[in-house]
PDB file of C-alpha atoms and ligand atoms in Angstrom:
ATOM      1  CA  UNK A   1      16.030 106.674  -6.248  1.00  0.00           C
ATOM      2  CA  UNK A   2      16.992 109.094  -3.864  1.00  0.00           C
ATOM      3  CA  UNK A   3      15.133 112.495  -2.972  1.00  0.00           C
ATOM      4  CA  UNK A   4      16.573 115.884  -3.405  1.00  0.00           C
ATOM      5  CA  UNK A   5      15.377 119.102  -2.321  1.00  0.00           C
ATOM      6  CA  UNK A   6      15.889 122.958  -3.252  1.00  0.00           C
ATOM      7  CA  UNK A   7      18.356 122.469  -5.871  1.00  0.00           C
ATOM      8  CA  UNK A   8      19.420 125.198  -8.517  1.00  0.00           C
ATOM      9  CA  UNK A   9      19.606 123.614 -12.126  1.00  0.00           C
ATOM     10  CA  UNK A  10      20.512 125.164 -15.288  1.00  0.00           C
ATOM     11  CA  UNK A  11      18.153 125.087 -18.217  1.00  0.00           C
ATOM     12  CA  UNK A  12      19.871 125.794 -21.639  1.00  0.00           C
ATOM     13  CA  UNK A  13      18.505 126.476 -25.365  1.00  0.00           C
ATOM     14  CA  UNK A  14      21.138 127.174 -27.880  1.00  0.00           C
ATOM     15  CA  UNK A  15      23.421 129.629 -26.318  1.00  0.00           C
ATOM     16  CA  UNK A  16      20.860 130.805 -23.816  1.00  0.00           C
ATOM     17  CA  UNK A  17      21.114 129.778 -20.089  1.00  0.00           C
ATOM     18  CA  UNK A  18      18.959 130.328 -16.975  1.00  0.00           C
ATOM     19  CA  UNK A  19      19.245 128.996 -13.426  1.00  0.00           C
ATOM     20  CA  UNK A  20      16.074 127.617 -11.922  1.00  0.00           C
ATOM     21  CA  UNK A  21      16.096 127.576  -8.200  1.00  0.00           C
ATOM     22  CA  UNK A  22      14.300 125.522  -5.471  1.00  0.00           C
ATOM     23  CA  UNK A  23      13.903 122.500  -7.498  1.00  0.00           C
ATOM     24  CA  UNK A  24      12.932 119.029  -5.868  1.00  0.00           C
ATOM     25  CA  UNK A  25      12.310 115.590  -6.976  1.00  0.00           C
ATOM     26  CA  UNK A  26      14.050 112.197  -7.228  1.00  0.00           C
ATOM     27  CA  UNK A  27      17.373 111.186  -8.624  1.00  0.00           C
ATOM     28  CA  UNK A  28      18.654 107.787  -9.703  1.00  0.00           C
ATOM     29  CA  UNK A  29      21.862 106.879  -7.825  1.00  0.00           C
ATOM     30  CA  UNK A  30      22.986 104.698 -10.966  1.00  0.00           C
ATOM     31  CA  UNK A  31      22.631 106.926 -13.810  1.00  0.00           C
ATOM     32  CA  UNK A  32      21.842 110.470 -12.320  1.00  0.00           C
ATOM     33  CA  UNK A  33      18.527 110.851 -14.062  1.00  0.00           C
ATOM     34  CA  UNK A  34      16.114 113.213 -12.650  1.00  0.00           C
ATOM     35  CA  UNK A  35      12.420 113.084 -11.976  1.00  0.00           C
ATOM     36  CA  UNK A  36      11.003 116.454 -10.760  1.00  0.00           C
ATOM     37  CA  UNK A  37       8.111 116.630  -8.603  1.00  0.00           C
ATOM     38  CA  UNK A  38       5.094 118.410 -10.252  1.00  0.00           C
ATOM     39  CA  UNK A  39       5.673 122.000  -9.284  1.00  0.00           C
ATOM     40  CA  UNK A  40       9.305 121.822  -9.986  1.00  0.00           C
ATOM     41  CA  UNK A  41       8.637 120.101 -13.436  1.00  0.00           C
ATOM     42  CA  UNK A  42       6.444 122.856 -14.479  1.00  0.00           C
ATOM     43  CA  UNK A  43       8.748 125.528 -13.374  1.00  0.00           C
ATOM     44  CA  UNK A  44      11.615 124.020 -15.127  1.00  0.00           C
ATOM     45  CA  UNK A  45       9.637 123.733 -18.381  1.00  0.00           C
ATOM     46  CA  UNK A  46       8.491 127.245 -18.135  1.00  0.00           C
ATOM     47  CA  UNK A  47      12.060 128.355 -17.785  1.00  0.00           C
ATOM     48  CA  UNK A  48      12.866 126.634 -20.909  1.00  0.00           C
ATOM     49  CA  UNK A  49       9.729 127.939 -22.783  1.00  0.00           C
ATOM     50  CA  UNK A  50      10.953 131.472 -21.713  1.00  0.00           C
ATOM     51  CA  UNK A  51      14.369 130.660 -23.274  1.00  0.00           C
ATOM     52  CA  UNK A  52      12.775 129.768 -26.640  1.00  0.00           C
ATOM     53  CA  UNK A  53      10.694 132.969 -26.774  1.00  0.00           C
ATOM     54  CA  UNK A  54      13.858 134.928 -25.889  1.00  0.00           C
ATOM     55  CA  UNK A  55      15.829 133.151 -28.733  1.00  0.00           C
ATOM     56  CA  UNK A  56      13.007 133.740 -31.227  1.00  0.00           C
ATOM     57  CA  UNK A  57      12.923 137.439 -30.209  1.00  0.00           C
ATOM     58  CA  UNK A  58      16.628 137.909 -30.677  1.00  0.00           C
ATOM     59  CA  UNK A  59      16.459 136.290 -34.119  1.00  0.00           C
ATOM     60  CA  UNK A  60      13.600 138.635 -34.903  1.00  0.00           C
ATOM     61  CA  UNK A  61      15.722 141.701 -33.716  1.00  0.00           C
ATOM     62  CA  UNK A  62      18.692 140.474 -35.969  1.00  0.00           C
ATOM     63  CA  UNK A  63      16.368 140.163 -39.046  1.00  0.00           C
ATOM     64  CA  UNK A  64      15.063 143.816 -38.420  1.00  0.00           C
ATOM     65  CA  UNK A  65      18.530 145.130 -38.080  1.00  0.00           C
ATOM     66  CA  UNK A  66      19.723 143.438 -41.118  1.00  0.00           C
ATOM     67  CA  UNK A  67      16.714 144.441 -43.276  1.00  0.00           C
ATOM     68  CA  UNK A  68      17.178 147.976 -42.173  1.00  0.00           C
ATOM     69  CA  UNK A  69      20.862 147.730 -43.221  1.00  0.00           C
ATOM     70  CA  UNK A  70      19.751 146.437 -46.591  1.00  0.00           C
ATOM     71  CA  UNK A  71      17.162 149.594 -46.954  1.00  0.00           C
ATOM     72  CA  UNK A  72      14.204 147.395 -47.611  1.00  0.00           C
ATOM     73  CA  UNK A  73      10.723 147.528 -45.988  1.00  0.00           C
ATOM     74  CA  UNK A  74       8.967 144.584 -44.342  1.00  0.00           C
ATOM     75  CA  UNK A  75       6.802 144.240 -47.505  1.00  0.00           C
ATOM     76  CA  UNK A  76       9.825 143.942 -49.721  1.00  0.00           C
ATOM     77  CA  UNK A  77      11.619 141.580 -47.439  1.00  0.00           C
ATOM     78  CA  UNK A  78       8.449 139.304 -47.172  1.00  0.00           C
ATOM     79  CA  UNK A  79       8.197 139.279 -51.061  1.00  0.00           C
ATOM     80  CA  UNK A  80      11.804 138.225 -51.329  1.00  0.00           C
ATOM     81  CA  UNK A  81      11.322 135.424 -48.955  1.00  0.00           C
ATOM     82  CA  UNK A  82       7.927 134.130 -49.771  1.00  0.00           C
ATOM     83  CA  UNK A  83       6.183 134.092 -46.550  1.00  0.00           C
ATOM     84  CA  UNK A  84       3.092 136.252 -47.144  1.00  0.00           C
ATOM     85  CA  UNK A  85       3.055 140.085 -47.043  1.00  0.00           C
ATOM     86  CA  UNK A  86       2.996 140.146 -43.251  1.00  0.00           C
ATOM     87  CA  UNK A  87       5.652 137.472 -42.490  1.00  0.00           C
ATOM     88  CA  UNK A  88       8.451 139.719 -41.911  1.00  0.00           C
ATOM     89  CA  UNK A  89       6.390 141.784 -39.427  1.00  0.00           C
ATOM     90  CA  UNK A  90       5.698 138.393 -37.539  1.00  0.00           C
ATOM     91  CA  UNK A  91       9.333 137.343 -37.615  1.00  0.00           C
ATOM     92  CA  UNK A  92      10.583 140.620 -36.348  1.00  0.00           C
ATOM     93  CA  UNK A  93       8.286 140.926 -33.312  1.00  0.00           C
ATOM     94  CA  UNK A  94       8.934 137.396 -32.437  1.00  0.00           C
ATOM     95  CA  UNK A  95       5.368 136.266 -32.987  1.00  0.00           C
ATOM     96  CA  UNK A  96       6.499 133.711 -35.439  1.00  0.00           C
ATOM     97  CA  UNK A  97      10.018 131.639 -35.727  1.00  0.00           C
ATOM     98  CA  UNK A  98      11.281 132.411 -39.150  1.00  0.00           C
ATOM     99  CA  UNK A  99      12.370 129.419 -41.325  1.00  0.00           C
ATOM    100  CA  UNK A 100      16.060 128.865 -41.221  1.00  0.00           C
ATOM    101  CA  UNK A 101      16.372 129.424 -44.872  1.00  0.00           C
ATOM    102  CA  UNK A 102      15.219 132.984 -44.171  1.00  0.00           C
ATOM    103  CA  UNK A 103      17.636 133.696 -41.475  1.00  0.00           C
ATOM    104  CA  UNK A 104      20.559 132.185 -43.358  1.00  0.00           C
ATOM    105  CA  UNK A 105      19.693 134.330 -46.405  1.00  0.00           C
ATOM    106  CA  UNK A 106      19.543 137.411 -44.403  1.00  0.00           C
ATOM    107  CA  UNK A 107      22.912 136.709 -42.605  1.00  0.00           C
ATOM    108  CA  UNK A 108      24.531 136.074 -45.952  1.00  0.00           C
ATOM    109  CA  UNK A 109      22.957 139.425 -47.271  1.00  0.00           C
ATOM    110  CA  UNK A 110      24.499 141.186 -44.277  1.00  0.00           C
ATOM    111  CA  UNK A 111      27.773 140.101 -45.420  1.00  0.00           C
ATOM    112  CA  UNK A 112      27.112 140.772 -49.214  1.00  0.00           C
ATOM    113  CA  UNK A 113      24.514 143.525 -49.129  1.00  0.00           C
ATOM    114  CA  UNK A 114      25.099 144.265 -52.889  1.00  0.00           C
ATOM    115  CA  UNK A 115      23.595 140.881 -53.579  1.00  0.00           C
ATOM    116  CA  UNK A 116      20.151 142.275 -52.821  1.00  0.00           C
ATOM    117  CA  UNK A 117      20.083 143.595 -56.418  1.00  0.00           C
ATOM    118  CA  UNK A 118      20.469 140.257 -57.909  1.00  0.00           C
ATOM    119  CA  UNK A 119      17.447 138.805 -55.694  1.00  0.00           C
ATOM    120  CA  UNK A 120      15.313 141.858 -56.753  1.00  0.00           C
ATOM    121  CA  UNK A 121      16.017 141.086 -60.396  1.00  0.00           C
ATOM    122  CA  UNK A 122      14.781 137.565 -60.097  1.00  0.00           C
TER     123      UNK A 122
HETATM  124 ZN1  LIG B   1      18.996 105.353 -13.610  1.00  0.00          ZN
END
């Protein structure tokens, strides 16, 4: 293991990326594996957490945009997707990560908005 100091590493989550500067720790010369020192490990983890929150916020904004395009309110959207009457409010504000099935359904409805009528009949 050899020490490294003040490096910039990229943290990624899905299609999001962020540079974390000033990282230090140890690197294995054989396999390249890295062990950050404590403050670096914390900052790297925080940057990753921030990307997760950012991704959740973006998915929430996407759901809100599609819901408005479908001309249904949050209560109706929650009733359609079965998450409890406040579920969509929490998804759209990024407080809760929506289940993939909800995101997939809304992305499909965005392409076929007339299908909302079929769902309402069910
Ligand atoms: Zn190694």
